Amino acid sequence: MFDLFPYLSRVIHISSAILLLGGLFYAWNLSKYNRLPDNPVYGFRPAVWSLVAALLLTGTYNLMLKMPVPKEYHMLFGVKFLLFLHIAAVSILLVKPQTTQEKRARMLTGLAGSGAALILVSAALRAITQ
């Protein structure tokens, strides 16, 4: 029988990751060419908080559904979680009104690297559990 809740949780998790990382990569691209608006934070701040919360909740739920997992999974999941914490913390700092344009550009460069690494680790985790 098809269980809808785990399916919806996975869809929400992947959609939230796409929206958060996509928005950050877009902002990073704009910052490379000095085209960020003077204060881009007001529209993106509620989205950052909601997407981070959705990722944390659905990620925890999805992990609980996968138990038990192989030993290698725990190590890679730890790396993925640390990358997520870095992305979440810097994203929240990024949308503070006091953050200068120069700081935003540096933060976005670091987030682009962390986002790419997180995608690679996620693909490896998926390969381990199939």
mmCIF file of the C-alpha atoms, coordinates in Angstrom:
data_MODEL
# 
_entry.id   MODEL 
# 
loop_
_atom_site.group_PDB 
_atom_site.id 
_atom_site.type_symbol 
_atom_site.label_atom_id 
_atom_site.label_alt_id 
_atom_site.label_comp_id 
_atom_site.label_asym_id 
_atom_site.label_entity_id 
_atom_site.label_seq_id 
_atom_site.pdbx_PDB_ins_code 
_atom_site.Cartn_x 
_atom_site.Cartn_y 
_atom_site.Cartn_z 
_atom_site.occupancy 
_atom_site.B_iso_or_equiv 
_atom_site.pdbx_formal_charge 
_atom_site.auth_seq_id 
_atom_site.auth_comp_id 
_atom_site.auth_asym_id 
_atom_site.auth_atom_id 
_atom_site.pdbx_PDB_model_num 
ATOM 1   C CA . MET A 1 1   ? 0.000  0.000  0.000   1.00 0.00 ? 1   MET A CA 1 
ATOM 2   C CA . PHE A 1 2   ? 1.184  3.496  -0.839  1.00 0.00 ? 2   PHE A CA 1 
ATOM 3   C CA . ASP A 1 3   ? 1.854  5.672  2.198   1.00 0.00 ? 3   ASP A CA 1 
ATOM 4   C CA . LEU A 1 4   ? 1.373  9.343  1.304   1.00 0.00 ? 4   LEU A CA 1 
ATOM 5   C CA . PHE A 1 5   ? 3.087  11.025 4.283   1.00 0.00 ? 5   PHE A CA 1 
ATOM 6   C CA . PRO A 1 6   ? 6.661  9.746  3.628   1.00 0.00 ? 6   PRO A CA 1 
ATOM 7   C CA . TYR A 1 7   ? 6.253  10.661 -0.036  1.00 0.00 ? 7   TYR A CA 1 
ATOM 8   C CA . LEU A 1 8   ? 5.111  14.206 0.816   1.00 0.00 ? 8   LEU A CA 1 
ATOM 9   C CA . SER A 1 9   ? 7.932  14.563 3.330   1.00 0.00 ? 9   SER A CA 1 
ATOM 10  C CA . ARG A 1 10  ? 10.496 13.663 0.684   1.00 0.00 ? 10  ARG A CA 1 
ATOM 11  C CA . VAL A 1 11  ? 8.924  16.021 -1.866  1.00 0.00 ? 11  VAL A CA 1 
ATOM 12  C CA . ILE A 1 12  ? 8.903  18.887 0.659   1.00 0.00 ? 12  ILE A CA 1 
ATOM 13  C CA . HIS A 1 13  ? 12.515 18.135 1.626   1.00 0.00 ? 13  HIS A CA 1 
ATOM 14  C CA . ILE A 1 14  ? 13.792 18.122 -1.951  1.00 0.00 ? 14  ILE A CA 1 
ATOM 15  C CA . SER A 1 15  ? 11.705 21.175 -2.920  1.00 0.00 ? 15  SER A CA 1 
ATOM 16  C CA . SER A 1 16  ? 12.962 23.136 0.083   1.00 0.00 ? 16  SER A CA 1 
ATOM 17  C CA . ALA A 1 17  ? 16.563 22.265 -0.749  1.00 0.00 ? 17  ALA A CA 1 
ATOM 18  C CA . ILE A 1 18  ? 16.081 23.304 -4.368  1.00 0.00 ? 18  ILE A CA 1 
ATOM 19  C CA . LEU A 1 19  ? 14.511 26.624 -3.382  1.00 0.00 ? 19  LEU A CA 1 
ATOM 20  C CA . LEU A 1 20  ? 17.100 27.485 -0.705  1.00 0.00 ? 20  LEU A CA 1 
ATOM 21  C CA . LEU A 1 21  ? 20.176 26.468 -2.694  1.00 0.00 ? 21  LEU A CA 1 
ATOM 22  C CA . GLY A 1 22  ? 18.742 27.839 -5.938  1.00 0.00 ? 22  GLY A CA 1 
ATOM 23  C CA . GLY A 1 23  ? 18.087 31.212 -4.335  1.00 0.00 ? 23  GLY A CA 1 
ATOM 24  C CA . LEU A 1 24  ? 21.572 31.269 -2.838  1.00 0.00 ? 24  LEU A CA 1 
ATOM 25  C CA . PHE A 1 25  ? 23.238 30.309 -6.124  1.00 0.00 ? 25  PHE A CA 1 
ATOM 26  C CA . TYR A 1 26  ? 21.223 32.998 -7.905  1.00 0.00 ? 26  TYR A CA 1 
ATOM 27  C CA . ALA A 1 27  ? 22.235 35.632 -5.341  1.00 0.00 ? 27  ALA A CA 1 
ATOM 28  C CA . TRP A 1 28  ? 25.862 34.446 -5.570  1.00 0.00 ? 28  TRP A CA 1 
ATOM 29  C CA . ASN A 1 29  ? 25.765 34.882 -9.341  1.00 0.00 ? 29  ASN A CA 1 
ATOM 30  C CA . LEU A 1 30  ? 24.389 38.405 -8.941  1.00 0.00 ? 30  LEU A CA 1 
ATOM 31  C CA . SER A 1 31  ? 27.036 39.258 -6.343  1.00 0.00 ? 31  SER A CA 1 
ATOM 32  C CA . LYS A 1 32  ? 29.848 38.254 -8.701  1.00 0.00 ? 32  LYS A CA 1 
ATOM 33  C CA . TYR A 1 33  ? 28.811 41.063 -11.024 1.00 0.00 ? 33  TYR A CA 1 
ATOM 34  C CA . ASN A 1 34  ? 27.947 43.580 -8.274  1.00 0.00 ? 34  ASN A CA 1 
ATOM 35  C CA . ARG A 1 35  ? 24.271 43.433 -9.172  1.00 0.00 ? 35  ARG A CA 1 
ATOM 36  C CA . LEU A 1 36  ? 22.779 42.624 -5.799  1.00 0.00 ? 36  LEU A CA 1 
ATOM 37  C CA . PRO A 1 37  ? 20.106 45.146 -4.814  1.00 0.00 ? 37  PRO A CA 1 
ATOM 38  C CA . ASP A 1 38  ? 21.035 47.501 -1.973  1.00 0.00 ? 38  ASP A CA 1 
ATOM 39  C CA . ASN A 1 39  ? 18.910 45.606 0.525   1.00 0.00 ? 39  ASN A CA 1 
ATOM 40  C CA . PRO A 1 40  ? 17.747 42.229 -0.816  1.00 0.00 ? 40  PRO A CA 1 
ATOM 41  C CA . VAL A 1 41  ? 16.944 40.766 2.574   1.00 0.00 ? 41  VAL A CA 1 
ATOM 42  C CA . TYR A 1 42  ? 13.364 41.747 3.264   1.00 0.00 ? 42  TYR A CA 1 
ATOM 43  C CA . GLY A 1 43  ? 11.774 39.475 0.686   1.00 0.00 ? 43  GLY A CA 1 
ATOM 44  C CA . PHE A 1 44  ? 14.094 36.532 1.260   1.00 0.00 ? 44  PHE A CA 1 
ATOM 45  C CA . ARG A 1 45  ? 14.222 36.486 5.087   1.00 0.00 ? 45  ARG A CA 1 
ATOM 46  C CA . PRO A 1 46  ? 10.893 34.695 5.740   1.00 0.00 ? 46  PRO A CA 1 
ATOM 47  C CA . ALA A 1 47  ? 11.699 32.231 2.969   1.00 0.00 ? 47  ALA A CA 1 
ATOM 48  C CA . VAL A 1 48  ? 15.108 31.397 4.494   1.00 0.00 ? 48  VAL A CA 1 
ATOM 49  C CA . TRP A 1 49  ? 13.634 30.733 7.927   1.00 0.00 ? 49  TRP A CA 1 
ATOM 50  C CA . SER A 1 50  ? 10.774 28.602 6.553   1.00 0.00 ? 50  SER A CA 1 
ATOM 51  C CA . LEU A 1 51  ? 13.011 26.607 4.210   1.00 0.00 ? 51  LEU A CA 1 
ATOM 52  C CA . VAL A 1 52  ? 15.585 25.919 6.936   1.00 0.00 ? 52  VAL A CA 1 
ATOM 53  C CA . ALA A 1 53  ? 12.817 24.763 9.298   1.00 0.00 ? 53  ALA A CA 1 
ATOM 54  C CA . ALA A 1 54  ? 11.244 22.575 6.604   1.00 0.00 ? 54  ALA A CA 1 
ATOM 55  C CA . LEU A 1 55  ? 14.606 20.994 5.776   1.00 0.00 ? 55  LEU A CA 1 
ATOM 56  C CA . LEU A 1 56  ? 15.355 20.280 9.421   1.00 0.00 ? 56  LEU A CA 1 
ATOM 57  C CA . LEU A 1 57  ? 11.944 18.734 10.152  1.00 0.00 ? 57  LEU A CA 1 
ATOM 58  C CA . THR A 1 58  ? 11.595 16.680 6.982   1.00 0.00 ? 58  THR A CA 1 
ATOM 59  C CA . GLY A 1 59  ? 15.241 15.608 7.093   1.00 0.00 ? 59  GLY A CA 1 
ATOM 60  C CA . THR A 1 60  ? 14.809 14.279 10.629  1.00 0.00 ? 60  THR A CA 1 
ATOM 61  C CA . TYR A 1 61  ? 11.625 12.460 9.652   1.00 0.00 ? 61  TYR A CA 1 
ATOM 62  C CA . ASN A 1 62  ? 13.203 10.981 6.518   1.00 0.00 ? 62  ASN A CA 1 
ATOM 63  C CA . LEU A 1 63  ? 16.219 9.774  8.522   1.00 0.00 ? 63  LEU A CA 1 
ATOM 64  C CA . MET A 1 64  ? 13.964 8.048  11.065  1.00 0.00 ? 64  MET A CA 1 
ATOM 65  C CA . LEU A 1 65  ? 12.191 6.241  8.215   1.00 0.00 ? 65  LEU A CA 1 
ATOM 66  C CA . LYS A 1 66  ? 15.493 4.884  6.855   1.00 0.00 ? 66  LYS A CA 1 
ATOM 67  C CA . MET A 1 67  ? 16.675 3.231  10.097  1.00 0.00 ? 67  MET A CA 1 
ATOM 68  C CA . PRO A 1 68  ? 18.574 0.912  10.293  1.00 0.00 ? 68  PRO A CA 1 
ATOM 69  C CA . VAL A 1 69  ? 21.240 2.124  7.857   1.00 0.00 ? 69  VAL A CA 1 
ATOM 70  C CA . PRO A 1 70  ? 24.739 0.899  6.964   1.00 0.00 ? 70  PRO A CA 1 
ATOM 71  C CA . LYS A 1 71  ? 27.736 2.193  8.950   1.00 0.00 ? 71  LYS A CA 1 
ATOM 72  C CA . GLU A 1 72  ? 28.971 4.322  6.054   1.00 0.00 ? 72  GLU A CA 1 
ATOM 73  C CA . TYR A 1 73  ? 25.672 6.175  6.036   1.00 0.00 ? 73  TYR A CA 1 
ATOM 74  C CA . HIS A 1 74  ? 26.252 7.613  9.529   1.00 0.00 ? 74  HIS A CA 1 
ATOM 75  C CA . MET A 1 75  ? 29.579 9.181  8.568   1.00 0.00 ? 75  MET A CA 1 
ATOM 76  C CA . LEU A 1 76  ? 28.243 10.753 5.386   1.00 0.00 ? 76  LEU A CA 1 
ATOM 77  C CA . PHE A 1 77  ? 25.072 11.886 7.127   1.00 0.00 ? 77  PHE A CA 1 
ATOM 78  C CA . GLY A 1 78  ? 27.205 13.654 9.740   1.00 0.00 ? 78  GLY A CA 1 
ATOM 79  C CA . VAL A 1 79  ? 29.066 15.484 6.981   1.00 0.00 ? 79  VAL A CA 1 
ATOM 80  C CA . LYS A 1 80  ? 25.761 16.368 5.299   1.00 0.00 ? 80  LYS A CA 1 
ATOM 81  C CA . PHE A 1 81  ? 24.295 17.653 8.560   1.00 0.00 ? 81  PHE A CA 1 
ATOM 82  C CA . LEU A 1 82  ? 27.353 19.824 9.257   1.00 0.00 ? 82  LEU A CA 1 
ATOM 83  C CA . LEU A 1 83  ? 27.150 21.272 5.752   1.00 0.00 ? 83  LEU A CA 1 
ATOM 84  C CA . PHE A 1 84  ? 23.440 21.936 6.304   1.00 0.00 ? 84  PHE A CA 1 
ATOM 85  C CA . LEU A 1 85  ? 24.179 23.691 9.609   1.00 0.00 ? 85  LEU A CA 1 
ATOM 86  C CA . HIS A 1 86  ? 26.769 25.868 7.867   1.00 0.00 ? 86  HIS A CA 1 
ATOM 87  C CA . ILE A 1 87  ? 24.350 26.756 5.068   1.00 0.00 ? 87  ILE A CA 1 
ATOM 88  C CA . ALA A 1 88  ? 21.503 27.443 7.517   1.00 0.00 ? 88  ALA A CA 1 
ATOM 89  C CA . ALA A 1 89  ? 23.589 29.626 9.845   1.00 0.00 ? 89  ALA A CA 1 
ATOM 90  C CA . VAL A 1 90  ? 25.209 31.658 7.088   1.00 0.00 ? 90  VAL A CA 1 
ATOM 91  C CA . SER A 1 91  ? 21.882 32.031 5.240   1.00 0.00 ? 91  SER A CA 1 
ATOM 92  C CA . ILE A 1 92  ? 20.303 33.435 8.377   1.00 0.00 ? 92  ILE A CA 1 
ATOM 93  C CA . LEU A 1 93  ? 23.242 35.822 8.876   1.00 0.00 ? 93  LEU A CA 1 
ATOM 94  C CA . LEU A 1 94  ? 23.078 36.749 5.206   1.00 0.00 ? 94  LEU A CA 1 
ATOM 95  C CA . VAL A 1 95  ? 19.532 38.092 5.457   1.00 0.00 ? 95  VAL A CA 1 
ATOM 96  C CA . LYS A 1 96  ? 20.209 40.313 8.467   1.00 0.00 ? 96  LYS A CA 1 
ATOM 97  C CA . PRO A 1 97  ? 19.702 43.972 7.533   1.00 0.00 ? 97  PRO A CA 1 
ATOM 98  C CA . GLN A 1 98  ? 23.049 44.957 9.104   1.00 0.00 ? 98  GLN A CA 1 
ATOM 99  C CA . THR A 1 99  ? 25.074 42.756 6.733   1.00 0.00 ? 99  THR A CA 1 
ATOM 100 C CA . THR A 1 100 ? 27.052 44.837 4.225   1.00 0.00 ? 100 THR A CA 1 
ATOM 101 C CA . GLN A 1 101 ? 27.233 44.123 0.497   1.00 0.00 ? 101 GLN A CA 1 
ATOM 102 C CA . GLU A 1 102 ? 30.895 43.091 0.760   1.00 0.00 ? 102 GLU A CA 1 
ATOM 103 C CA . LYS A 1 103 ? 30.101 40.610 3.520   1.00 0.00 ? 103 LYS A CA 1 
ATOM 104 C CA . ARG A 1 104 ? 27.158 39.260 1.538   1.00 0.00 ? 104 ARG A CA 1 
ATOM 105 C CA . ALA A 1 105 ? 29.380 38.619 -1.477  1.00 0.00 ? 105 ALA A CA 1 
ATOM 106 C CA . ARG A 1 106 ? 31.926 36.707 0.666   1.00 0.00 ? 106 ARG A CA 1 
ATOM 107 C CA . MET A 1 107 ? 29.207 34.736 2.434   1.00 0.00 ? 107 MET A CA 1 
ATOM 108 C CA . LEU A 1 108 ? 27.555 33.797 -0.848  1.00 0.00 ? 108 LEU A CA 1 
ATOM 109 C CA . THR A 1 109 ? 30.855 32.512 -2.246  1.00 0.00 ? 109 THR A CA 1 
ATOM 110 C CA . GLY A 1 110 ? 31.252 30.200 0.752   1.00 0.00 ? 110 GLY A CA 1 
ATOM 111 C CA . LEU A 1 111 ? 27.635 29.097 0.519   1.00 0.00 ? 111 LEU A CA 1 
ATOM 112 C CA . ALA A 1 112 ? 28.016 28.178 -3.146  1.00 0.00 ? 112 ALA A CA 1 
ATOM 113 C CA . GLY A 1 113 ? 30.850 25.801 -2.276  1.00 0.00 ? 113 GLY A CA 1 
ATOM 114 C CA . SER A 1 114 ? 29.022 24.312 0.690   1.00 0.00 ? 114 SER A CA 1 
ATOM 115 C CA . GLY A 1 115 ? 25.851 23.896 -1.376  1.00 0.00 ? 115 GLY A CA 1 
ATOM 116 C CA . ALA A 1 116 ? 27.710 22.038 -4.113  1.00 0.00 ? 116 ALA A CA 1 
ATOM 117 C CA . ALA A 1 117 ? 29.386 19.787 -1.519  1.00 0.00 ? 117 ALA A CA 1 
ATOM 118 C CA . LEU A 1 118 ? 26.037 19.087 0.147   1.00 0.00 ? 118 LEU A CA 1 
ATOM 119 C CA . ILE A 1 119 ? 24.537 17.989 -3.170  1.00 0.00 ? 119 ILE A CA 1 
ATOM 120 C CA . LEU A 1 120 ? 27.460 15.608 -3.755  1.00 0.00 ? 120 LEU A CA 1 
ATOM 121 C CA . VAL A 1 121 ? 27.138 14.089 -0.277  1.00 0.00 ? 121 VAL A CA 1 
ATOM 122 C CA . SER A 1 122 ? 23.369 13.727 -0.723  1.00 0.00 ? 122 SER A CA 1 
ATOM 123 C CA . ALA A 1 123 ? 23.884 11.824 -3.969  1.00 0.00 ? 123 ALA A CA 1 
ATOM 124 C CA . ALA A 1 124 ? 26.354 9.496  -2.209  1.00 0.00 ? 124 ALA A CA 1 
ATOM 125 C CA . LEU A 1 125 ? 23.861 8.884  0.614   1.00 0.00 ? 125 LEU A CA 1 
ATOM 126 C CA . ARG A 1 126 ? 21.175 8.033  -1.895  1.00 0.00 ? 126 ARG A CA 1 
ATOM 127 C CA . ALA A 1 127 ? 23.508 5.568  -3.625  1.00 0.00 ? 127 ALA A CA 1 
ATOM 128 C CA . ILE A 1 128 ? 24.309 3.836  -0.306  1.00 0.00 ? 128 ILE A CA 1 
ATOM 129 C CA . THR A 1 129 ? 20.659 3.199  0.573   1.00 0.00 ? 129 THR A CA 1 
ATOM 130 C CA . GLN A 1 130 ? 19.521 1.850  -2.799  1.00 0.00 ? 130 GLN A CA 1 
# 
